[in-house]
Amino acid sequence: MRAEVDKRAMAALSAGHGATDFANGALPALLPFLIDRFDLSYTLAAVVILASTASSSLIQPLFGAWSDRRGAIWLLPAGVAVAGIGIALAAAAPTYWLVLLLVVVSGLGVAAYHPEGSKFAAYASGRKRASGMSLFSIGGNLGYGLGPTATTPLVLALGLTGGLLLALPVLAVAVVLLLALPFLSDFVPEVGSAAAASGEDRPGALAVLLGVIAFRSVAWFGLVTFVPLWEVSLGHSKAHGSHLLSLMLLAGGLGTLAAGPLADRLGRRPVLIASLLLTAPLILVYVLVGGVPGAVALALVGVCVIGTFGVTMVMSQEYMPRRIGMASGLSIGLSIGLGGIAAVGLGALADSIDLRSAMYAAAAAPAAGLALAMFLPSTRTRRAFAAEPVV
C-alpha cells in the first residue's frame, strides 16, 4: 500500500478529467448564443443543460457497475474523445433538436470517463485518499473553468461553427490517455492484497450523502445555467457573464486543493458541513449586492461547492468499499442528474415569475443540504484501501 499519491498517474487521470469537463464547461457559455440563434425561452435553455446532465450523470452508475464487475480501463480515452467530439458538433448544429442529440452524445462520453477515472484515482492515491481525490477533482475544476473562457471568444470571433475547434484539445488528451493505459493498468490492486481489502457497504449512509449532493447540485446547476443569463439581464455583456462563471469555477479549483488535505486532517464530514453552511449566504450576496462584493461572493461559492466534490467522492467510496466504481458513478452521476432536472424547474420558475426568483431558489437548496448532512455518519471506523482511521 503506497503512502503517497502517484503524481504521474494522477496527472494523466486529472488531465482526462479536465478534458471531459472542458467539454461540459463549454455548454453554459454556448447557451446565450444558442438562445439568440434559436430564440429559446429560459425553460428550453435549461432543457439543454438537462440533456447534458441526464446523459452525463444518470447513466454513470451503470458504467461504474460495469467497471466493478469486468474492468473497463479503455473507457478513459474513449470517454474523453466522445465528450469532445459531441460538444464540438453541438456548437455547429443547425437545429435545436440536433443540438440536444449531440449534447447527449457528449454527455455519454463524460459518463463513461468519470467512474473509471475516479476508481483509478482512488487506486493511485495511496493512504491520502482525500488529498489524491482533490488532485483528480482539480483537473475537472480547471477544465470546467477553462471551457467558458475558451468558448466565448472563439464563438465571438468565428461564430458557432468555430465551436468545432473545441474538440482539438480534448482529442489530444484522449491520445495521451491511450498511450498511458499500460502504465495505469499497473495500479489495479491484486485480489487479496491490502489495497483490495473491503469493509462493509453502508447503502443507507450513501443514500443520505446522495441527498446532500443532490441539494448541493441544485445550487450548482442553477448558478452554472443562470449566471451568464443573470448578468445579461442586468445589462452586462455575454462575455462578462462568462468571465464571472469562469471566476467561480476557477476559484473552486483553489478550494479543491485546500479541501482535500483539510478533509484528511480534520475529517470529511466537518469540511462538508462547513461548506454547506456558507454557500447559501454567499449566493444571496451575489444576487442582492452584486458588483465587486458579488463577484467575490460568487468566487467563494465556487470554493465551497466545487471544493468539496472530491470530499464527497471519497465519502461515497468509503461508504461502499466493495463497489467503489458504482459508488463513484452514483455520487457524480445520479445526484448531479437530479440537480440538472432541478435546473429545468428553476428555468420554469424564471419564465413564470422572474430570474431573480430562480436565483433565490438556488440559494435555498444548500440550506436543505446542510440539514440533511447532519445525519451523515462518520467514516472513521471503516475505510477501503488503508488501515489508518479517518473521519
Tab-separated table of C-alpha atoms in Angstrom:
chain	number	residue	atom	x	y	z
A	1	MET	CA	0.000	0.000	0.000
A	2	ARG	CA	1.710	3.197	-1.152
A	3	ALA	CA	1.722	6.052	1.340
A	4	GLU	CA	1.803	8.909	-1.170
A	5	VAL	CA	-0.174	9.863	-4.245
A	6	ASP	CA	1.455	8.710	-7.510
A	7	LYS	CA	1.882	12.027	-9.302
A	8	ARG	CA	2.345	10.661	-12.813
A	9	ALA	CA	-0.804	8.572	-12.694
A	10	MET	CA	-2.779	11.387	-11.090
A	11	ALA	CA	-1.557	13.860	-13.715
A	12	ALA	CA	-2.860	11.630	-16.514
A	13	LEU	CA	-6.179	10.971	-14.774
A	14	SER	CA	-6.618	14.632	-13.832
A	15	ALA	CA	-5.901	15.687	-17.422
A	16	GLY	CA	-8.601	13.329	-18.646
A	17	HIS	CA	-10.979	14.722	-16.044
A	18	GLY	CA	-10.107	18.224	-17.210
A	19	ALA	CA	-10.729	17.379	-20.857
A	20	THR	CA	-14.182	15.880	-20.250
A	21	ASP	CA	-15.210	18.769	-18.029
A	22	PHE	CA	-13.779	21.264	-20.523
A	23	ALA	CA	-16.386	19.905	-22.947
A	24	ASN	CA	-19.036	20.138	-20.219
A	25	GLY	CA	-17.995	23.660	-19.249
A	26	ALA	CA	-18.245	24.891	-22.822
A	27	LEU	CA	-22.003	24.293	-22.849
A	28	PRO	CA	-23.146	27.072	-20.441
A	29	ALA	CA	-21.042	29.570	-22.410
A	30	LEU	CA	-22.733	28.408	-25.621
A	31	LEU	CA	-26.213	28.937	-24.148
A	32	PRO	CA	-26.539	32.713	-24.760
A	33	PHE	CA	-25.508	32.189	-28.409
A	34	LEU	CA	-27.893	29.255	-28.814
A	35	ILE	CA	-30.703	31.319	-27.275
A	36	ASP	CA	-30.121	34.048	-29.851
A	37	ARG	CA	-29.811	31.609	-32.747
A	38	PHE	CA	-32.914	29.530	-31.948
A	39	ASP	CA	-34.924	32.142	-29.960
A	40	LEU	CA	-35.128	29.924	-26.879
A	41	SER	CA	-37.024	30.552	-23.649
A	42	TYR	CA	-35.306	30.085	-20.288
A	43	THR	CA	-37.028	26.700	-19.987
A	44	LEU	CA	-35.771	25.455	-23.363
A	45	ALA	CA	-32.312	26.737	-22.488
A	46	ALA	CA	-32.425	24.766	-19.243
A	47	VAL	CA	-33.506	21.671	-21.204
A	48	VAL	CA	-30.154	21.827	-22.999
A	49	ILE	CA	-28.431	21.649	-19.608
A	50	LEU	CA	-30.774	18.826	-18.599
A	51	ALA	CA	-29.860	16.866	-21.744
A	52	SER	CA	-26.219	17.214	-20.799
A	53	THR	CA	-26.597	16.384	-17.120
A	54	ALA	CA	-29.001	13.484	-17.676
A	55	SER	CA	-26.777	11.765	-20.215
A	56	SER	CA	-23.545	12.550	-18.362
A	57	SER	CA	-24.806	11.636	-14.909
A	58	LEU	CA	-27.802	9.323	-14.680
A	59	ILE	CA	-26.049	6.568	-16.624
A	60	GLN	CA	-22.802	6.835	-14.649
A	61	PRO	CA	-23.810	4.173	-12.088
A	62	LEU	CA	-24.201	1.690	-14.946
A	63	PHE	CA	-20.700	2.434	-16.199
A	64	GLY	CA	-19.493	2.139	-12.605
A	65	ALA	CA	-21.164	-1.248	-12.115
A	66	TRP	CA	-19.665	-2.449	-15.386
A	67	SER	CA	-16.255	-1.293	-14.229
A	68	ASP	CA	-16.602	-3.060	-10.852
A	69	ARG	CA	-17.558	-6.375	-12.456
A	70	ARG	CA	-15.396	-6.515	-15.574
A	71	GLY	CA	-12.968	-3.601	-15.591
A	72	ALA	CA	-13.118	-1.084	-18.420
A	73	ILE	CA	-9.917	0.933	-18.496
A	74	TRP	CA	-10.430	1.649	-22.200
A	75	LEU	CA	-13.294	3.955	-21.169
A	76	LEU	CA	-10.684	6.519	-20.091
A	77	PRO	CA	-9.537	7.597	-23.588
A	78	ALA	CA	-12.839	6.688	-25.260
A	79	GLY	CA	-14.932	8.762	-22.865
A	80	VAL	CA	-12.715	11.804	-23.315
A	81	ALA	CA	-12.847	11.583	-27.116
A	82	VAL	CA	-16.644	11.212	-27.288
A	83	ALA	CA	-17.170	14.124	-24.884
A	84	GLY	CA	-15.074	16.475	-27.024
A	85	ILE	CA	-16.472	15.442	-30.390
A	86	GLY	CA	-20.068	15.669	-29.172
A	87	ILE	CA	-19.859	19.213	-27.782
A	88	ALA	CA	-17.908	20.476	-30.800
A	89	LEU	CA	-20.564	19.204	-33.199
A	90	ALA	CA	-23.348	20.535	-30.949
A	91	ALA	CA	-21.946	24.059	-31.232
A	92	ALA	CA	-22.283	23.979	-35.015
A	93	ALA	CA	-25.570	22.049	-35.194
A	94	PRO	CA	-28.173	23.717	-37.465
A	95	THR	CA	-31.265	22.896	-35.362
A	96	TYR	CA	-32.204	22.948	-31.689
A	97	TRP	CA	-33.120	19.259	-31.659
A	98	LEU	CA	-29.803	18.262	-33.200
A	99	VAL	CA	-28.070	20.335	-30.516
A	100	LEU	CA	-29.895	18.280	-27.877
A	101	LEU	CA	-28.909	14.990	-29.532
A	102	LEU	CA	-25.221	15.911	-29.770
A	103	VAL	CA	-25.183	17.256	-26.208
A	104	VAL	CA	-26.468	13.825	-25.127
A	105	VAL	CA	-23.649	12.141	-27.090
A	106	SER	CA	-21.100	14.369	-25.382
A	107	GLY	CA	-22.686	13.591	-22.023
A	108	LEU	CA	-22.322	9.854	-22.611
A	109	GLY	CA	-18.586	10.371	-23.052
A	110	VAL	CA	-18.479	12.252	-19.749
A	111	ALA	CA	-20.468	9.463	-18.086
A	112	ALA	CA	-18.066	6.825	-19.397
A	113	TYR	CA	-14.955	8.564	-18.092
A	114	HIS	CA	-15.876	9.611	-14.560
A	115	PRO	CA	-16.482	6.323	-12.670
A	116	GLU	CA	-13.435	4.650	-14.208
A	117	GLY	CA	-11.282	7.741	-13.690
A	118	SER	CA	-12.446	8.086	-10.073
A	119	LYS	CA	-11.706	4.440	-9.365
A	120	PHE	CA	-8.173	4.657	-10.726
A	121	ALA	CA	-7.664	7.928	-8.845
A	122	ALA	CA	-8.528	6.036	-5.651
A	123	TYR	CA	-6.010	3.323	-6.548
A	124	ALA	CA	-3.278	5.899	-7.230
A	125	SER	CA	-3.972	7.957	-4.083
A	126	GLY	CA	-2.491	5.555	-1.559
A	127	ARG	CA	-3.367	6.415	2.022
A	128	LYS	CA	-4.070	10.099	1.292
A	129	ARG	CA	-7.424	9.453	-0.282
A	130	ALA	CA	-8.996	12.917	0.081
A	131	SER	CA	-5.803	14.680	-0.992
A	132	GLY	CA	-5.458	12.418	-4.015
A	133	MET	CA	-9.093	12.822	-4.996
A	134	SER	CA	-8.715	16.594	-4.705
A	135	LEU	CA	-5.926	16.418	-7.292
A	136	PHE	CA	-8.194	14.375	-9.546
A	137	SER	CA	-11.002	16.864	-8.998
A	138	ILE	CA	-8.818	19.899	-9.696
A	139	GLY	CA	-8.417	18.709	-13.275
A	140	GLY	CA	-12.172	18.741	-13.694
A	141	ASN	CA	-12.468	22.114	-11.972
A	142	LEU	CA	-9.868	23.688	-14.222
A	143	GLY	CA	-11.337	22.093	-17.321
A	144	TYR	CA	-14.824	23.297	-16.471
A	145	GLY	CA	-13.487	26.769	-15.753
A	146	LEU	CA	-11.482	26.943	-18.973
A	147	GLY	CA	-14.445	25.768	-21.038
A	148	PRO	CA	-16.320	29.110	-20.935
A	149	THR	CA	-13.057	31.060	-21.139
A	150	ALA	CA	-12.128	29.379	-24.415
A	151	THR	CA	-15.636	29.091	-25.855
A	152	THR	CA	-16.891	32.670	-25.669
A	153	PRO	CA	-14.034	34.413	-27.552
A	154	LEU	CA	-13.911	31.538	-30.033
A	155	VAL	CA	-17.608	31.857	-30.879
A	156	LEU	CA	-17.478	35.670	-30.873
A	157	ALA	CA	-14.631	35.554	-33.384
A	158	LEU	CA	-15.707	32.678	-35.628
A	159	GLY	CA	-19.386	32.134	-34.912
A	160	LEU	CA	-20.919	28.925	-33.623
A	161	THR	CA	-19.155	26.896	-36.324
A	162	GLY	CA	-15.908	27.931	-34.637
A	163	GLY	CA	-17.019	25.687	-31.805
A	164	LEU	CA	-15.780	22.756	-33.852
A	165	LEU	CA	-12.272	23.713	-32.705
A	166	LEU	CA	-13.254	22.816	-29.147
A	167	ALA	CA	-12.640	19.163	-29.997
A	168	LEU	CA	-8.907	19.614	-30.664
A	169	PRO	CA	-7.514	19.916	-27.103
A	170	VAL	CA	-9.875	17.203	-25.858
A	171	LEU	CA	-8.767	14.742	-28.537
A	172	ALA	CA	-5.123	15.499	-27.731
A	173	VAL	CA	-5.704	14.426	-24.113
A	174	ALA	CA	-7.523	11.291	-25.315
A	175	VAL	CA	-4.407	10.296	-27.250
A	176	VAL	CA	-2.240	10.827	-24.151
A	177	LEU	CA	-4.533	8.605	-22.087
A	178	LEU	CA	-4.499	5.930	-24.761
A	179	LEU	CA	-0.706	5.839	-24.619
A	180	ALA	CA	-0.797	5.788	-20.790
A	181	LEU	CA	-3.112	2.762	-20.454
A	182	PRO	CA	-0.326	0.182	-19.858
A	183	PHE	CA	1.106	2.330	-17.059
A	184	LEU	CA	-2.288	2.990	-15.431
A	185	SER	CA	-3.248	-0.699	-15.520
A	186	ASP	CA	-0.415	-1.403	-13.049
A	187	PHE	CA	-2.403	0.348	-10.305
A	188	VAL	CA	-5.219	-2.201	-10.231
A	189	PRO	CA	-4.814	-3.917	-6.818
A	190	GLU	CA	-4.299	-7.655	-6.752
A	191	VAL	CA	-7.064	-9.791	-5.286
A	192	GLY	CA	-6.284	-10.458	-1.629
A	193	SER	CA	-3.890	-7.543	-1.239
A	194	ALA	CA	-4.294	-4.931	1.496
A	195	ALA	CA	-5.289	-2.363	-1.132
A	196	ALA	CA	-8.061	-4.604	-2.361
A	197	ALA	CA	-9.431	-5.310	1.105
A	198	SER	CA	-13.026	-4.227	1.593
A	199	GLY	CA	-15.078	-3.230	4.589
A	200	GLU	CA	-18.830	-3.431	4.865
A	201	ASP	CA	-21.015	-1.495	2.457
A	202	ARG	CA	-23.361	1.059	4.052
A	203	PRO	CA	-26.031	1.855	1.456
A	204	GLY	CA	-28.098	3.855	3.962
A	205	ALA	CA	-25.227	6.238	4.615
A	206	LEU	CA	-24.615	6.546	0.891
A	207	ALA	CA	-28.303	7.383	0.346
A	208	VAL	CA	-28.073	10.281	2.818
A	209	LEU	CA	-24.891	11.513	1.152
A	210	LEU	CA	-26.545	11.367	-2.271
A	211	GLY	CA	-29.330	13.550	-0.934
A	212	VAL	CA	-26.815	16.110	0.288
A	213	ILE	CA	-25.064	16.076	-3.083
A	214	ALA	CA	-28.418	16.499	-4.842
A	215	PHE	CA	-29.269	19.659	-2.894
A	216	ARG	CA	-25.769	20.998	-3.450
A	217	SER	CA	-26.236	20.274	-7.152
A	218	VAL	CA	-29.438	22.315	-7.339
A	219	ALA	CA	-27.427	25.386	-6.343
A	220	TRP	CA	-24.516	24.371	-8.575
A	221	PHE	CA	-26.512	23.836	-11.753
A	222	GLY	CA	-28.715	26.823	-11.030
A	223	LEU	CA	-25.637	29.049	-10.979
A	224	VAL	CA	-23.913	27.343	-13.903
A	225	THR	CA	-27.056	27.729	-16.011
A	226	PHE	CA	-28.181	31.194	-14.983
A	227	VAL	CA	-25.119	33.268	-14.001
A	228	PRO	CA	-24.421	34.227	-17.658
A	229	LEU	CA	-28.133	34.910	-18.245
A	230	TRP	CA	-28.440	36.837	-14.963
A	231	GLU	CA	-25.611	39.149	-15.965
A	232	VAL	CA	-27.172	39.729	-19.392
A	233	SER	CA	-30.493	40.570	-17.678
A	234	LEU	CA	-28.646	43.230	-15.660
A	235	GLY	CA	-27.396	44.851	-18.859
A	236	HIS	CA	-23.915	43.357	-18.881
A	237	SER	CA	-22.313	41.680	-21.868
A	238	LYS	CA	-22.317	37.941	-22.583
A	239	ALA	CA	-18.555	37.950	-22.156
A	240	HIS	CA	-18.925	39.488	-18.674
A	241	GLY	CA	-21.276	36.683	-17.608
A	242	SER	CA	-18.902	34.035	-18.939
A	243	HIS	CA	-15.982	35.659	-17.115
A	244	LEU	CA	-17.873	35.573	-13.813
A	245	LEU	CA	-18.768	31.934	-14.412
A	246	SER	CA	-15.123	31.142	-15.072
A	247	LEU	CA	-14.150	33.032	-11.903
A	248	MET	CA	-16.490	30.852	-9.846
A	249	LEU	CA	-15.213	27.667	-11.463
A	250	LEU	CA	-11.514	28.504	-11.249
A	251	ALA	CA	-11.861	29.661	-7.621
A	252	GLY	CA	-13.425	26.278	-6.983
A	253	GLY	CA	-10.159	24.739	-8.113
A	254	LEU	CA	-8.337	26.540	-5.302
A	255	GLY	CA	-10.998	25.321	-2.889
A	256	THR	CA	-10.421	21.776	-4.081
A	257	LEU	CA	-6.699	21.980	-3.330
A	258	ALA	CA	-7.485	23.148	0.206
A	259	ALA	CA	-10.457	20.884	0.970
A	260	GLY	CA	-8.713	17.568	0.277
A	261	PRO	CA	-5.841	17.995	2.772
A	262	LEU	CA	-8.276	19.550	5.288
A	263	ALA	CA	-10.562	16.528	4.982
A	264	ASP	CA	-7.619	14.170	5.527
A	265	ARG	CA	-6.637	16.137	8.636
A	266	LEU	CA	-9.978	17.264	10.138
A	267	GLY	CA	-12.426	14.775	8.672
A	268	ARG	CA	-14.689	14.581	5.618
A	269	ARG	CA	-17.954	15.368	7.391
A	270	PRO	CA	-16.872	18.614	9.161
A	271	VAL	CA	-15.416	20.039	5.954
A	272	LEU	CA	-18.604	19.232	4.015
A	273	ILE	CA	-20.879	20.749	6.684
A	274	ALA	CA	-18.829	23.946	6.892
A	275	SER	CA	-19.021	24.409	3.119
A	276	LEU	CA	-22.798	23.977	3.071
A	277	LEU	CA	-23.176	26.437	5.946
A	278	LEU	CA	-21.505	29.204	3.921
A	279	THR	CA	-22.959	28.580	0.474
A	280	ALA	CA	-26.490	29.998	0.795
A	281	PRO	CA	-25.437	33.382	2.323
A	282	LEU	CA	-22.766	33.798	-0.350
A	283	ILE	CA	-25.259	33.222	-3.174
A	284	LEU	CA	-27.551	35.854	-1.643
A	285	VAL	CA	-24.681	38.353	-1.528
A	286	TYR	CA	-24.044	37.750	-5.239
A	287	VAL	CA	-27.709	38.295	-6.151
A	288	LEU	CA	-28.566	41.145	-3.762
A	289	VAL	CA	-25.325	43.131	-3.664
A	290	GLY	CA	-23.626	42.424	-6.986
A	291	GLY	CA	-20.633	44.393	-8.192
A	292	VAL	CA	-17.220	43.556	-6.779
A	293	PRO	CA	-18.625	42.135	-3.498
A	294	GLY	CA	-20.959	39.940	-5.529
A	295	ALA	CA	-18.107	38.700	-7.694
A	296	VAL	CA	-16.058	37.881	-4.584
A	297	ALA	CA	-19.039	36.058	-3.076
A	298	LEU	CA	-19.519	34.079	-6.288
A	299	ALA	CA	-15.866	33.059	-6.229
A	300	LEU	CA	-16.286	31.886	-2.638
A	301	VAL	CA	-19.358	29.898	-3.672
A	302	GLY	CA	-17.072	28.104	-6.093
A	303	VAL	CA	-14.612	27.421	-3.263
A	304	CYS	CA	-17.357	25.965	-1.057
A	305	VAL	CA	-19.275	23.959	-3.646
A	306	ILE	CA	-16.645	22.769	-6.088
A	307	GLY	CA	-14.037	22.401	-3.375
A	308	THR	CA	-15.998	19.577	-1.732
A	309	PHE	CA	-16.626	17.498	-4.859
A	310	GLY	CA	-13.567	15.367	-4.114
A	311	VAL	CA	-14.520	15.094	-0.441
A	312	THR	CA	-17.961	13.674	-1.201
A	313	MET	CA	-16.423	11.352	-3.787
A	314	VAL	CA	-14.137	9.845	-1.128
A	315	MET	CA	-17.035	9.602	1.329
A	316	SER	CA	-19.117	7.682	-1.201
A	317	GLN	CA	-16.265	5.235	-1.848
A	318	GLU	CA	-15.727	4.745	1.875
A	319	TYR	CA	-19.429	4.101	2.459
A	320	MET	CA	-19.391	1.471	-0.330
A	321	PRO	CA	-15.857	-0.019	-0.331
A	322	ARG	CA	-16.914	-3.185	-2.170
A	323	ARG	CA	-18.394	-1.246	-5.094
A	324	ILE	CA	-16.306	1.886	-5.489
A	325	GLY	CA	-16.988	2.188	-9.212
A	326	MET	CA	-20.734	2.201	-8.659
A	327	ALA	CA	-20.364	4.498	-5.634
A	328	SER	CA	-18.339	6.911	-7.750
A	329	GLY	CA	-20.917	6.801	-10.526
A	330	LEU	CA	-23.734	7.434	-8.079
A	331	SER	CA	-22.033	10.325	-6.287
A	332	ILE	CA	-21.110	12.102	-9.505
A	333	GLY	CA	-23.969	10.838	-11.573
A	334	LEU	CA	-27.394	10.212	-10.138
A	335	SER	CA	-27.456	13.079	-7.667
A	336	ILE	CA	-25.966	15.575	-10.113
A	337	GLY	CA	-28.537	14.430	-12.652
A	338	LEU	CA	-31.230	15.376	-10.165
A	339	GLY	CA	-29.587	18.783	-9.942
A	340	GLY	CA	-29.910	19.103	-13.708
A	341	ILE	CA	-33.595	18.261	-13.503
A	342	ALA	CA	-33.937	20.925	-10.827
A	343	ALA	CA	-32.290	23.407	-13.209
A	344	VAL	CA	-35.218	22.902	-15.592
A	345	GLY	CA	-37.565	23.624	-12.704
A	346	LEU	CA	-35.601	26.786	-11.972
A	347	GLY	CA	-35.907	27.726	-15.639
A	348	ALA	CA	-39.674	27.278	-15.471
A	349	LEU	CA	-39.718	29.414	-12.312
A	350	ALA	CA	-37.747	32.118	-14.135
A	351	ASP	CA	-40.206	32.054	-17.038
A	352	SER	CA	-43.316	32.128	-14.844
A	353	ILE	CA	-42.098	34.698	-12.290
A	354	ASP	CA	-38.630	36.101	-12.947
A	355	LEU	CA	-34.972	35.104	-12.995
A	356	ARG	CA	-34.365	36.618	-9.553
A	357	SER	CA	-36.804	34.128	-8.000
A	358	ALA	CA	-34.887	31.270	-9.591
A	359	MET	CA	-31.641	32.588	-8.104
A	360	TYR	CA	-33.261	32.749	-4.658
A	361	ALA	CA	-34.404	29.133	-5.030
A	362	ALA	CA	-30.845	28.136	-5.913
A	363	ALA	CA	-29.675	29.823	-2.705
A	364	ALA	CA	-32.192	27.879	-0.593
A	365	ALA	CA	-31.004	24.436	-1.743
A	366	PRO	CA	-27.697	24.327	0.203
A	367	ALA	CA	-29.586	25.073	3.425
A	368	ALA	CA	-31.674	21.941	2.861
A	369	GLY	CA	-28.491	20.014	2.125
A	370	LEU	CA	-26.989	21.263	5.376
A	371	ALA	CA	-29.925	19.908	7.389
A	372	LEU	CA	-29.551	16.505	5.737
A	373	ALA	CA	-25.763	16.467	6.201
A	374	MET	CA	-26.237	16.466	9.966
A	375	PHE	CA	-27.398	12.845	9.664
A	376	LEU	CA	-24.258	11.661	7.854
A	377	PRO	CA	-22.337	9.023	9.845
A	378	SER	CA	-18.599	9.196	10.320
A	379	THR	CA	-16.324	7.161	8.078
A	380	ARG	CA	-13.814	6.860	10.935
A	381	THR	CA	-14.271	3.167	11.633
A	382	ARG	CA	-14.422	1.889	8.080
A	383	ARG	CA	-12.108	2.550	5.269
A	384	ALA	CA	-11.198	0.895	1.995
A	385	PHE	CA	-7.602	0.666	0.768
A	386	ALA	CA	-5.950	1.666	4.073
A	387	ALA	CA	-5.699	0.804	7.719
A	388	GLU	CA	-5.462	4.152	9.488
A	389	PRO	CA	-8.707	5.729	10.766
A	390	VAL	CA	-10.328	8.678	9.064
A	391	VAL	CA	-13.491	10.683	9.566
